[in-house]
Amino acid sequence: MTQPPTEPLPLRTQLTRFIITGGLSAVVDYGLLVLGMALGLGHSPAKALSWVAGTVTAYAINSRWTFKAEPSTKRLAAVAALYLATFVLQVGTFSLIYDPLDAAWGRAAAQFVGFVIAQGVATTVNFIVQRTVIFKTA
């Protein structure tokens, strides 16, 4: 039996939950980025793999907790398309800024600052599109 739709959460609650989820996902992402590079992966492949793990973590939590969405093939396809776009955006941003940051401040700072900038850009786009298009609340 299908449950009746629940009232959408207020913007502030959604944003708070999105940020908490993003923080957890960022720990997964950043940890795997540093680990991948420590194991010898180049910065772009390491970032690509870490991003995928962080994104899967974020989707699993956000879809149910932040946006209170029921499973939907259409929504899953839309999120997959959005994640592909934000993948290109995030990995591209990181790849573009990593070398200049590395030359200026060294590897550890380049990893951290590059990560924060790329994450910030992608997260902003991701929240706006999820809230206004994919999980639109009327």
PDB file of N, CA, C and O in Angstrom, residues 32-50 91 94-95 98-99 107 111:
ATOM      1  N   LEU A  32      39.033   9.750   0.547  1.00  0.00           N
ATOM      2  CA  LEU A  32      39.407   8.868  -0.567  1.00  0.00           C
ATOM      3  C   LEU A  32      40.307   9.577  -1.578  1.00  0.00           C
ATOM      4  O   LEU A  32      41.150   8.934  -2.210  1.00  0.00           O
ATOM      5  N   LEU A  33      40.159  10.893  -1.734  1.00  0.00           N
ATOM      6  CA  LEU A  33      41.061  11.662  -2.600  1.00  0.00           C
ATOM      7  C   LEU A  33      42.494  11.559  -2.084  1.00  0.00           C
ATOM      8  O   LEU A  33      43.416  11.210  -2.829  1.00  0.00           O
ATOM      9  N   VAL A  34      42.687  11.858  -0.811  1.00  0.00           N
ATOM     10  CA  VAL A  34      44.025  11.819  -0.214  1.00  0.00           C
ATOM     11  C   VAL A  34      44.577  10.391  -0.242  1.00  0.00           C
ATOM     12  O   VAL A  34      45.740  10.172  -0.594  1.00  0.00           O
ATOM     13  N   LEU A  35      43.740   9.411   0.085  1.00  0.00           N
ATOM     14  CA  LEU A  35      44.174   8.017   0.058  1.00  0.00           C
ATOM     15  C   LEU A  35      44.572   7.593  -1.354  1.00  0.00           C
ATOM     16  O   LEU A  35      45.623   6.976  -1.555  1.00  0.00           O
ATOM     17  N   GLY A  36      43.724   7.923  -2.334  1.00  0.00           N
ATOM     18  CA  GLY A  36      44.035   7.555  -3.720  1.00  0.00           C
ATOM     19  C   GLY A  36      45.355   8.143  -4.196  1.00  0.00           C
ATOM     20  O   GLY A  36      46.172   7.459  -4.826  1.00  0.00           O
ATOM     21  N   MET A  37      45.583   9.417  -3.879  1.00  0.00           N
ATOM     22  CA  MET A  37      46.845  10.052  -4.281  1.00  0.00           C
ATOM     23  C   MET A  37      48.021   9.450  -3.527  1.00  0.00           C
ATOM     24  O   MET A  37      49.102   9.276  -4.095  1.00  0.00           O
ATOM     25  N   ALA A  38      47.823   9.104  -2.262  1.00  0.00           N
ATOM     26  CA  ALA A  38      48.888   8.468  -1.478  1.00  0.00           C
ATOM     27  C   ALA A  38      49.246   7.096  -2.048  1.00  0.00           C
ATOM     28  O   ALA A  38      50.386   6.645  -1.942  1.00  0.00           O
ATOM     29  N   LEU A  39      48.244   6.451  -2.670  1.00  0.00           N
ATOM     30  CA  LEU A  39      48.476   5.130  -3.275  1.00  0.00           C
ATOM     31  C   LEU A  39      49.014   5.224  -4.696  1.00  0.00           C
ATOM     32  O   LEU A  39      49.176   4.215  -5.362  1.00  0.00           O
ATOM     33  N   GLY A  40      49.241   6.469  -5.177  1.00  0.00           N
ATOM     34  CA  GLY A  40      49.881   6.645  -6.473  1.00  0.00           C
ATOM     35  C   GLY A  40      48.980   7.060  -7.619  1.00  0.00           C
ATOM     36  O   GLY A  40      49.451   7.201  -8.743  1.00  0.00           O
ATOM     37  N   LEU A  41      47.693   7.259  -7.364  1.00  0.00           N
ATOM     38  CA  LEU A  41      46.823   7.740  -8.438  1.00  0.00           C
ATOM     39  C   LEU A  41      47.123   9.206  -8.715  1.00  0.00           C
ATOM     40  O   LEU A  41      47.457   9.956  -7.797  1.00  0.00           O
ATOM     41  N   GLY A  42      46.977   9.621  -9.955  1.00  0.00           N
ATOM     42  CA  GLY A  42      47.101  11.030 -10.291  1.00  0.00           C
ATOM     43  C   GLY A  42      45.947  11.803  -9.672  1.00  0.00           C
ATOM     44  O   GLY A  42      44.941  11.225  -9.261  1.00  0.00           O
ATOM     45  N   HIS A  43      46.076  13.134  -9.625  1.00  0.00           N
ATOM     46  CA  HIS A  43      45.047  13.921  -8.949  1.00  0.00           C
ATOM     47  C   HIS A  43      43.678  13.828  -9.609  1.00  0.00           C
ATOM     48  O   HIS A  43      42.672  13.784  -8.920  1.00  0.00           O
ATOM     49  N   SER A  44      43.604  13.763 -10.927  1.00  0.00           N
ATOM     50  CA  SER A  44      42.288  13.686 -11.576  1.00  0.00           C
ATOM     51  C   SER A  44      41.607  12.330 -11.385  1.00  0.00           C
ATOM     52  O   SER A  44      40.430  12.282 -11.009  1.00  0.00           O
ATOM     53  N   PRO A  45      42.301  11.200 -11.611  1.00  0.00           N
ATOM     54  CA  PRO A  45      41.637   9.909 -11.342  1.00  0.00           C
ATOM     55  C   PRO A  45      41.269   9.736  -9.865  1.00  0.00           C
ATOM     56  O   PRO A  45      40.196   9.208  -9.550  1.00  0.00           O
ATOM     57  N   ALA A  46      42.141  10.190  -8.970  1.00  0.00           N
ATOM     58  CA  ALA A  46      41.839  10.079  -7.537  1.00  0.00           C
ATOM     59  C   ALA A  46      40.597  10.896  -7.204  1.00  0.00           C
ATOM     60  O   ALA A  46      39.719  10.443  -6.465  1.00  0.00           O
ATOM     61  N   LYS A  47      40.495  12.094  -7.772  1.00  0.00           N
ATOM     62  CA  LYS A  47      39.340  12.954  -7.514  1.00  0.00           C
ATOM     63  C   LYS A  47      38.083  12.347  -8.117  1.00  0.00           C
ATOM     64  O   LYS A  47      37.007  12.394  -7.512  1.00  0.00           O
ATOM     65  N   ALA A  48      38.184  11.780  -9.287  1.00  0.00           N
ATOM     66  CA  ALA A  48      37.021  11.161  -9.930  1.00  0.00           C
ATOM     67  C   ALA A  48      36.471  10.023  -9.072  1.00  0.00           C
ATOM     68  O   ALA A  48      35.265   9.946  -8.820  1.00  0.00           O
ATOM     69  N   LEU A  49      37.345   9.151  -8.606  1.00  0.00           N
ATOM     70  CA  LEU A  49      36.906   8.021  -7.788  1.00  0.00           C
ATOM     71  C   LEU A  49      36.350   8.483  -6.441  1.00  0.00           C
ATOM     72  O   LEU A  49      35.328   7.984  -5.978  1.00  0.00           O
ATOM     73  N   SER A  50      37.014   9.457  -5.828  1.00  0.00           N
ATOM     74  CA  SER A  50      36.545   9.930  -4.521  1.00  0.00           C
ATOM     75  C   SER A  50      35.199  10.632  -4.666  1.00  0.00           C
ATOM     76  O   SER A  50      34.324  10.496  -3.814  1.00  0.00           O
ATOM     77  N   VAL A  91      35.094  17.768 -10.978  1.00  0.00           N
ATOM     78  CA  VAL A  91      36.406  17.246 -11.356  1.00  0.00           C
ATOM     79  C   VAL A  91      37.114  18.247 -12.275  1.00  0.00           C
ATOM     80  O   VAL A  91      38.316  18.487 -12.144  1.00  0.00           O
ATOM     81  N   PHE A  94      38.388  21.127 -10.084  1.00  0.00           N
ATOM     82  CA  PHE A  94      39.556  20.666  -9.318  1.00  0.00           C
ATOM     83  C   PHE A  94      40.777  20.528 -10.222  1.00  0.00           C
ATOM     84  O   PHE A  94      41.873  20.984  -9.879  1.00  0.00           O
ATOM     85  N   SER A  95      40.589  19.931 -11.377  1.00  0.00           N
ATOM     86  CA  SER A  95      41.710  19.713 -12.292  1.00  0.00           C
ATOM     87  C   SER A  95      42.291  21.026 -12.811  1.00  0.00           C
ATOM     88  O   SER A  95      43.506  21.150 -12.973  1.00  0.00           O
ATOM     89  N   TYR A  98      44.134  22.730  -9.575  1.00  0.00           N
ATOM     90  CA  TYR A  98      45.096  21.972  -8.771  1.00  0.00           C
ATOM     91  C   TYR A  98      46.546  22.357  -9.064  1.00  0.00           C
ATOM     92  O   TYR A  98      47.312  22.660  -8.146  1.00  0.00           O
ATOM     93  N   ASP A  99      46.959  22.334 -10.318  1.00  0.00           N
ATOM     94  CA  ASP A  99      48.367  22.600 -10.640  1.00  0.00           C
ATOM     95  C   ASP A  99      48.828  23.986 -10.192  1.00  0.00           C
ATOM     96  O   ASP A  99      49.897  24.103  -9.578  1.00  0.00           O
ATOM     97  N   ARG A 107      51.423  20.380  -2.302  1.00  0.00           N
ATOM     98  CA  ARG A 107      50.417  19.345  -2.515  1.00  0.00           C
ATOM     99  C   ARG A 107      49.272  19.362  -1.501  1.00  0.00           C
ATOM    100  O   ARG A 107      48.099  19.325  -1.876  1.00  0.00           O
ATOM    101  N   GLN A 111      45.461  20.155  -2.472  1.00  0.00           N
ATOM    102  CA  GLN A 111      44.393  19.174  -2.290  1.00  0.00           C
ATOM    103  C   GLN A 111      43.237  19.796  -1.521  1.00  0.00           C
ATOM    104  O   GLN A 111      42.081  19.679  -1.918  1.00  0.00           O
TER     105      GLN A 111
END
